[in-house]
Short mmCIF file of C-alpha atoms in Angstrom, two decimals:
data_model
loop_
_atom_site.label_atom_id
_atom_site.label_comp_id
_atom_site.label_asym_id
_atom_site.label_seq_id
_atom_site.Cartn_x
_atom_site.Cartn_y
_atom_site.Cartn_z
CA MET A 1 -0.01 0.06 0.02
CA SER A 2 1.31 3.33 -0.63
CA LEU A 3 0.41 7.06 -0.30
CA ARG A 4 -0.89 8.82 -3.22
CA THR A 5 0.54 12.24 -3.75
CA THR A 6 -0.34 15.16 -6.03
CA ALA A 7 1.13 18.22 -7.06
CA PRO A 8 2.29 20.89 -4.48
CA PRO A 9 -0.77 23.12 -3.91
CA ARG A 10 -0.73 26.76 -5.15
CA ARG A 11 0.78 28.98 -2.64
CA LEU A 12 -1.37 32.11 -2.06
CA PRO A 13 -0.96 35.07 -0.16
CA LEU A 14 -2.50 34.72 3.66
CA LEU A 15 -4.78 37.21 5.40
CA VAL A 16 -4.98 36.86 9.19
CA THR A 17 -7.76 39.07 10.60
CA ALA A 18 -11.31 38.63 12.02
CA ASP A 19 -12.29 42.21 11.20
CA SER A 20 -14.75 41.75 8.39
CA ASP A 21 -14.56 45.36 7.15
CA LEU A 22 -10.54 44.98 6.94
CA LEU A 23 -10.96 41.81 5.24
CA ASP A 24 -13.32 43.10 2.51
CA GLU A 25 -10.84 45.84 1.59
CA LEU A 26 -7.88 43.46 1.40
CA LEU A 27 -10.08 41.22 -0.66
CA ARG A 28 -10.76 44.07 -2.91
CA LEU A 29 -6.89 44.99 -3.05
CA ALA A 30 -6.31 41.17 -3.92
CA ALA A 31 -8.67 41.14 -6.77
CA ALA A 32 -7.07 44.37 -8.16
CA GLY A 33 -3.78 42.63 -7.92
CA GLY A 34 -5.09 39.46 -9.62
CA THR A 35 -4.55 36.96 -7.19
CA GLU A 36 -6.66 34.57 -4.76
CA VAL A 37 -5.97 34.58 -1.21
CA GLU A 38 -5.92 32.19 1.87
CA LEU A 39 -8.06 33.32 5.02
CA ALA A 40 -7.54 32.70 8.61
CA ALA A 41 -9.24 34.35 11.29
CA ASP A 42 -6.62 33.68 14.23
CA PRO A 43 -3.05 32.52 14.53
CA ALA A 44 -4.38 29.01 15.04
CA ALA A 45 -6.18 28.92 11.69
CA ALA A 46 -2.85 30.45 10.16
CA ARG A 47 0.00 28.33 11.57
CA ALA A 48 -0.30 25.29 8.94
CA ARG A 49 -0.15 27.97 5.95
CA TRP A 50 2.22 30.54 7.58
CA LEU A 51 5.76 29.19 6.22
CA PRO A 52 4.51 28.35 2.68
CA ALA A 53 2.60 31.45 2.00
CA PRO A 54 4.60 33.85 -0.20
CA LEU A 55 2.98 36.77 1.52
CA VAL A 56 1.39 37.23 4.99
CA LEU A 57 -0.89 40.05 5.78
CA ILE A 58 -1.63 40.55 9.57
CA GLY A 59 -4.64 42.49 10.24
CA HIS A 60 -4.16 45.02 13.40
CA ASP A 61 -6.94 43.14 15.40
CA GLN A 62 -4.65 39.85 15.40
CA ALA A 63 -1.33 41.37 16.03
CA GLN A 64 -1.34 40.81 19.69
CA ALA A 65 -2.69 37.16 19.23
CA CYS A 66 0.11 36.39 16.76
CA LEU A 67 2.57 37.71 19.23
CA ARG A 68 1.32 35.42 21.89
CA ALA A 69 1.02 32.48 19.51
CA ARG A 70 4.64 32.72 18.96
CA LEU A 71 4.42 32.12 15.41
CA PRO A 72 8.05 31.67 13.68
CA ARG A 73 9.54 34.77 12.15
CA ARG A 74 9.36 34.99 8.40
CA THR A 75 9.97 37.17 5.47
CA ARG A 76 7.44 39.04 3.60
CA THR A 77 5.08 39.75 6.42
CA VAL A 78 3.04 42.74 6.62
CA MET A 79 0.85 44.36 9.16
CA VAL A 80 -2.22 46.16 7.89
CA GLY A 81 -4.63 48.65 9.46
CA ARG A 82 -6.71 51.75 8.82
CA THR A 83 -5.31 55.28 9.73
CA GLY A 84 -5.62 55.47 13.57
CA GLU A 85 -5.74 51.72 14.36
CA ILE A 86 -2.03 50.90 14.15
CA ASP A 87 0.81 51.66 16.75
CA PRO A 88 2.71 54.35 15.19
CA GLY A 89 5.90 53.37 16.85
CA TRP A 90 5.66 49.81 15.38
CA GLU A 91 6.56 48.17 18.45
CA VAL A 92 3.90 45.26 18.04
CA ALA A 93 4.72 45.03 14.35
CA GLU A 94 8.45 44.60 15.00
CA LEU A 95 7.86 42.03 17.93
CA VAL A 96 5.70 40.10 15.65
CA GLY A 97 8.39 40.10 12.77
CA ALA A 98 6.31 42.31 10.29
CA GLU A 99 8.72 44.02 7.70
CA HIS A 100 6.26 46.59 6.81
CA VAL A 101 3.28 48.39 8.28
CA ALA A 102 0.38 49.33 5.72
CA THR A 103 -2.07 51.91 6.76
CA LEU A 104 -5.05 52.12 4.73
CA PRO A 105 -6.16 53.82 2.46
CA ALA A 106 -2.72 55.56 1.94
CA ALA A 107 -1.23 52.18 1.33
CA GLU A 108 -3.65 50.52 -1.09
CA PRO A 109 -1.38 51.12 -4.22
CA TRP A 110 1.67 49.56 -2.68
CA LEU A 111 -0.80 46.42 -1.55
CA VAL A 112 -2.09 46.01 -4.84
CA ASP A 113 1.81 45.74 -5.97
CA ARG A 114 2.72 43.26 -3.32
CA PHE A 115 -0.64 41.11 -4.49
CA THR A 116 0.45 41.38 -8.24
CA GLU A 117 4.03 40.21 -7.20
CA CYS A 118 2.61 36.98 -5.72
CA ARG A 119 0.61 36.40 -9.02
CA VAL A 120 3.83 36.58 -10.95
CA ASP A 121 5.65 34.26 -8.36
CA ALA A 122 3.04 31.73 -8.66
CA ARG A 123 3.52 31.30 -12.28
CA LEU A 124 7.38 31.43 -11.87
CA ASP A 125 8.03 29.66 -8.54
CA ARG A 126 8.33 25.85 -8.14
CA PRO A 127 9.06 25.25 -4.61
CA ALA A 128 10.99 22.45 -3.84
CA ARG A 129 9.14 19.20 -2.72
CA THR A 130 10.07 19.18 1.35
CA VAL A 131 9.85 15.85 3.37
CA ALA A 132 10.24 15.46 6.82
CA VAL A 133 11.30 12.12 8.71
CA LEU A 134 11.11 11.09 12.30
CA GLY A 135 11.39 8.22 14.47
CA GLY A 136 8.66 6.57 16.50
CA ARG A 137 11.24 5.60 19.01
CA GLY A 138 14.99 5.75 19.47
CA GLY A 139 17.11 3.90 16.90
CA ALA A 140 14.08 3.43 14.62
CA GLY A 141 16.22 4.41 11.61
CA ALA A 142 14.68 7.58 10.56
CA SER A 143 18.19 9.29 10.06
CA VAL A 144 19.05 6.37 7.56
CA LEU A 145 15.81 6.87 5.74
CA ALA A 146 16.39 10.44 5.33
CA GLY A 147 19.96 9.92 4.13
CA GLY A 148 18.50 7.40 1.77
CA LEU A 149 15.59 9.78 0.34
CA ALA A 150 18.33 12.60 -0.03
CA VAL A 151 20.80 10.05 -1.68
CA THR A 152 17.98 8.74 -4.21
CA ALA A 153 16.73 12.23 -5.01
CA ALA A 154 20.16 13.50 -6.01
CA ARG A 155 20.85 10.37 -8.03
CA ALA A 156 17.85 11.20 -10.07
CA ARG A 157 19.35 14.59 -10.72
CA LEU A 158 17.27 16.64 -8.40
CA ARG A 159 18.97 19.41 -6.41
CA THR A 160 18.89 18.12 -2.95
CA LEU A 161 19.31 19.46 0.56
CA LEU A 162 19.51 17.09 3.40
CA VAL A 163 18.78 19.11 6.68
CA ASP A 164 19.58 17.78 10.26
CA ALA A 165 17.24 19.11 12.62
CA ASP A 166 18.17 16.89 15.75
CA PRO A 167 20.87 18.07 17.77
CA LEU A 168 21.13 14.83 19.75
CA GLY A 169 21.43 12.83 16.56
CA GLY A 170 25.08 12.49 16.31
CA GLY A 171 25.27 14.39 12.64
CA LEU A 172 23.80 13.49 9.33
CA ASP A 173 27.19 13.81 7.93
CA LEU A 174 28.22 10.67 9.57
CA VAL A 175 25.25 8.85 8.19
CA LEU A 176 26.79 9.91 4.63
CA GLY A 177 30.47 9.38 5.50
CA TRP A 178 30.84 12.95 4.85
CA GLU A 179 32.38 14.04 8.36
CA GLU A 180 35.53 15.05 6.62
CA LEU A 181 33.94 17.30 4.13
CA ASP A 182 34.74 20.99 4.61
CA GLY A 183 31.65 23.26 4.93
CA LEU A 184 29.37 25.12 7.51
CA ARG A 185 27.45 23.18 10.17
CA TRP A 186 24.56 24.33 12.06
CA PRO A 187 26.68 26.13 14.91
CA ALA A 188 27.81 28.57 12.33
CA LEU A 189 24.15 29.44 11.15
CA THR A 190 21.96 29.59 14.31
CA ASP A 191 21.99 33.35 14.35
CA ALA A 192 20.13 33.40 10.95
CA ASP A 193 16.73 35.20 11.42
CA GLY A 194 15.81 36.66 7.93
CA ARG A 195 15.86 35.91 4.55
CA VAL A 196 18.91 33.54 3.48
CA ASP A 197 20.45 33.78 0.20
CA ALA A 198 19.91 30.48 -1.43
CA PRO A 199 23.02 30.14 -3.61
CA ALA A 200 25.30 31.58 -0.86
CA LEU A 201 23.80 28.98 1.43
CA VAL A 202 24.53 25.90 -0.95
CA GLN A 203 27.69 27.34 -1.70
CA ALA A 204 28.89 27.15 1.99
CA LEU A 205 27.76 23.65 2.88
CA PRO A 206 29.36 20.20 2.55
CA SER A 207 28.39 18.93 -0.94
CA ARG A 208 29.00 16.15 -3.52
CA GLY A 209 27.23 16.60 -6.96
CA ASP A 210 23.38 17.66 -6.38
CA LEU A 211 23.40 16.74 -2.46
CA VAL A 212 23.95 19.37 -0.10
CA VAL A 213 24.00 18.66 3.82
CA LEU A 214 23.40 20.92 6.62
CA SER A 215 24.49 18.86 9.80
CA TRP A 216 25.60 19.16 13.28
CA ASP A 217 29.31 19.16 14.47
CA ARG A 218 30.51 17.17 17.24
CA GLY A 219 30.96 20.37 19.45
CA ASP A 220 29.13 21.68 22.35
CA LEU A 221 25.32 21.34 22.45
CA LEU A 222 23.41 24.28 20.99
CA ALA A 223 19.61 24.99 20.86
CA LEU A 224 18.49 25.47 17.13
CA PRO A 225 16.22 28.54 17.07
CA ALA A 226 12.93 28.26 15.04
CA GLN A 227 14.01 31.43 13.13
CA ALA A 228 17.24 29.76 11.88
CA MET A 229 15.30 26.88 10.63
CA ALA A 230 12.61 29.23 8.98
CA ALA A 231 15.41 31.00 7.10
CA THR A 232 17.05 27.82 6.11
CA VAL A 233 13.95 26.14 4.90
CA ASP A 234 12.49 29.20 3.09
CA ALA A 235 15.86 29.31 1.24
CA ALA A 236 15.88 25.73 0.33
CA ARG A 237 12.47 25.97 -1.08
CA ARG A 238 13.54 28.70 -3.12
CA GLY A 239 16.93 27.24 -4.32
CA ARG A 240 16.56 23.18 -4.40
CA ASP A 241 14.15 20.73 -6.00
CA PHE A 242 14.16 18.32 -3.06
CA VAL A 243 14.46 18.82 0.70
CA VAL A 244 14.61 16.43 3.29
CA VAL A 245 14.62 17.15 7.04
CA ASP A 246 15.49 14.89 9.82
CA VAL A 247 13.19 15.79 12.75
CA PRO A 248 13.78 14.84 16.43
CA ARG A 249 11.16 12.77 18.39
CA GLN A 250 10.82 15.35 21.04
CA LEU A 251 9.64 18.43 18.91
CA ASP A 252 11.26 21.67 19.78
CA ASP A 253 10.03 24.92 17.79
CA ALA A 254 12.64 24.46 15.01
CA ALA A 255 11.31 20.79 14.56
CA VAL A 256 7.87 22.45 14.59
CA VAL A 257 8.71 24.78 11.47
CA ALA A 258 10.21 22.15 9.57
CA LEU A 259 7.21 19.70 9.84
CA GLN A 260 4.80 22.83 9.20
CA ALA A 261 7.10 23.54 5.82
CA ALA A 262 6.93 19.73 5.04
CA ASP A 263 4.51 18.50 1.94
CA GLN A 264 4.83 15.10 3.32
CA ALA A 265 6.09 13.60 6.57
CA TYR A 266 6.97 9.93 7.48
CA LEU A 267 7.33 8.26 10.88
CA VAL A 268 9.53 5.27 11.09
CA VAL A 269 8.25 2.47 13.32
CA PRO A 270 10.14 -0.89 14.14
CA ALA A 271 7.41 -3.66 13.95
CA GLU A 272 7.70 -4.04 17.84
CA LEU A 273 4.66 -3.48 20.34
CA ARG A 274 6.55 -1.16 22.68
CA ALA A 275 7.85 0.80 19.37
CA ALA A 276 4.34 1.14 18.39
CA ALA A 277 3.30 2.21 21.72
CA ALA A 278 6.12 4.97 21.77
CA ALA A 279 5.31 5.92 18.33
CA ALA A 280 1.69 6.64 19.17
CA ARG A 281 3.11 9.44 21.65
CA VAL A 282 5.08 10.98 18.59
CA VAL A 283 1.90 10.94 16.63
CA ALA A 284 0.02 12.99 19.13
CA ALA A 285 2.78 15.35 19.26
CA ALA A 286 3.55 15.58 15.36
CA ALA A 287 0.14 15.19 13.65
CA PRO A 288 -1.06 18.51 14.39
CA HIS A 289 1.67 19.99 12.54
CA CYS A 290 1.77 17.81 9.63
CA ALA A 291 -0.23 18.38 6.30
CA ALA A 292 0.44 14.53 5.65
CA LEU A 293 1.87 11.85 7.58
CA GLY A 294 2.36 8.16 6.86
CA VAL A 295 4.12 5.42 8.54
CA ILE A 296 6.95 3.19 7.30
CA VAL A 297 7.19 0.07 9.44
CA ARG A 298 10.65 -1.45 9.55
CA GLY A 299 11.52 -5.21 10.39
CA PRO A 300 12.24 -7.57 11.61
CA ALA A 301 8.86 -8.48 13.61
CA PRO A 302 9.89 -10.57 16.63
CA GLY A 303 6.41 -11.09 17.48
CA ARG A 304 5.06 -11.24 13.91
CA LEU A 305 3.44 -7.96 14.37
CA LYS A 306 2.25 -6.95 10.89
CA ALA A 307 2.80 -3.73 9.30
CA VAL A 308 -0.83 -3.03 8.56
CA GLU A 309 -1.55 -3.44 12.35
CA VAL A 310 0.96 -1.10 13.14
CA ALA A 311 -0.71 1.43 10.95
CA ARG A 312 -4.10 0.76 12.06
CA ALA A 313 -2.75 1.14 15.67
CA LEU A 314 -1.34 4.39 15.11
CA ALA A 315 -4.43 5.64 12.92
CA LEU A 316 -2.01 6.54 9.96
CA PRO A 317 -1.73 5.41 6.44
CA LEU A 318 1.15 2.86 5.54
CA ALA A 319 3.43 4.37 3.39
CA GLY A 320 5.58 1.45 2.91
CA THR A 321 7.70 -1.33 4.77
CA LEU A 322 11.55 -2.21 5.15
CA ARG A 323 13.04 -5.78 5.50
CA PRO A 324 16.09 -6.17 7.46
CA GLU A 325 19.10 -5.28 5.36
CA PRO A 326 22.47 -6.40 6.97
CA ALA A 327 24.50 -5.19 4.21
CA LEU A 328 23.17 -1.64 4.70
CA CYS A 329 24.41 -1.55 8.40
CA ARG A 330 27.86 -2.92 7.32
CA GLY A 331 27.89 -0.36 4.77
CA LEU A 332 27.14 2.73 7.21
CA GLU A 333 29.87 1.51 9.65
CA ARG A 334 32.21 1.91 6.74
CA GLY A 335 30.97 5.35 6.04
CA GLU A 336 28.84 4.24 2.87
CA ALA A 337 25.85 6.41 2.25
CA PRO A 338 22.56 4.66 2.32
CA THR A 339 21.12 3.81 -0.99
CA ALA A 340 24.21 4.80 -2.92
CA GLY A 341 24.51 1.67 -4.79
CA GLY A 342 20.85 1.73 -5.68
CA ARG A 343 20.19 -1.81 -4.58
CA GLY A 344 18.47 -3.46 -1.58
CA PRO A 345 14.93 -2.70 0.30
CA LEU A 346 15.79 0.84 1.28
CA ALA A 347 16.85 1.97 -2.01
CA THR A 348 13.50 0.43 -3.58
CA LEU A 349 11.49 2.25 -1.11
CA CYS A 350 13.25 5.61 -1.44
CA ARG A 351 12.94 5.49 -5.52
CA ARG A 352 9.11 4.81 -4.84
CA LEU A 353 8.82 7.60 -2.28
CA VAL A 354 10.68 10.10 -4.24
CA GLY A 355 8.93 9.24 -7.56
CA GLU A 356 5.58 9.60 -6.02
CA LEU A 357 6.63 12.96 -4.35
CA THR A 358 7.87 14.60 -7.60
CA GLY A 359 6.15 12.65 -10.36
CA LEU A 360 9.39 11.98 -11.94
CA PRO A 361 11.27 8.67 -12.98
CA VAL A 362 13.85 7.64 -10.47
CA PRO A 363 16.70 5.58 -11.70
CA GLY A 364 17.49 1.97 -9.95
CA ALA A 365 20.96 0.71 -9.52
CA ALA A 366 23.87 2.01 -11.61
#
């Protein structure tokens, strides 16, 4: 059984307001700019569409609510209100991360231009397909699957970025055998809080061919700010074709940002009773932030627990299964990247998943 995927939905400007009069005015300006919009009455309704939207307009009535909701900072955010309604000192706008404050009616022509830009961007912009992978319990194999997906996508000539969002995971560069490659790691990028230049990011990171990796080093443990993840994902979606993010089981703010930006998320669960029980807790935490979440069940099954039974217990669609692969484990210890040879159960699964996500043919073994 496999998940059926469709083309990425159109990314539309997002209006966050419960003020009906202000909403009517903004809809009129959007129509003048030739674009449709998405609507959210409050931050809770906006959260899932916050990062993918090419433009976010926050009504003055929702500014304090957005601030309390701690939505991640992002580019192209505007606070909108009528004359006399907006704090002239911009204090709230700055705290919520708005780059501009638009006061109506004076700012109407400027807003029409912003909506027009979104219409043009929708024709030209093809954001990268973004995948999140997380484990149902420790040692489930999520990092190996993330590495396998990234290597498979790069072998299909997709410009791919593999992002390590787990500070306690040991580093995805080790999974690929890339620990000796030069390039920046997360500690050098944790201060990023705005728009990151995509080509500059790619050039600064460890890479081979079409695959680029953003991983952790083996230095002091650092927290990964949500703003740094948001800026990185934004740059990746603009500058790459395929993005894979290895997400920790215990979700921090940065992990939530990655899940919200993902077109598809996969939960890797060993075919064991305790693993399924642990995975249920991960699902409860992750599902509210995922547009689509599927489970991949990994053998062996000591108690003969079936993959469909695991999926049914978690109330998730079964995205795939993985048989034991001793050669893969030996290769990882020798520094061989997962799926590099294009053979074996993991490579077969990754080819199918990448093909489903992109709609492109993915080559098999060389």
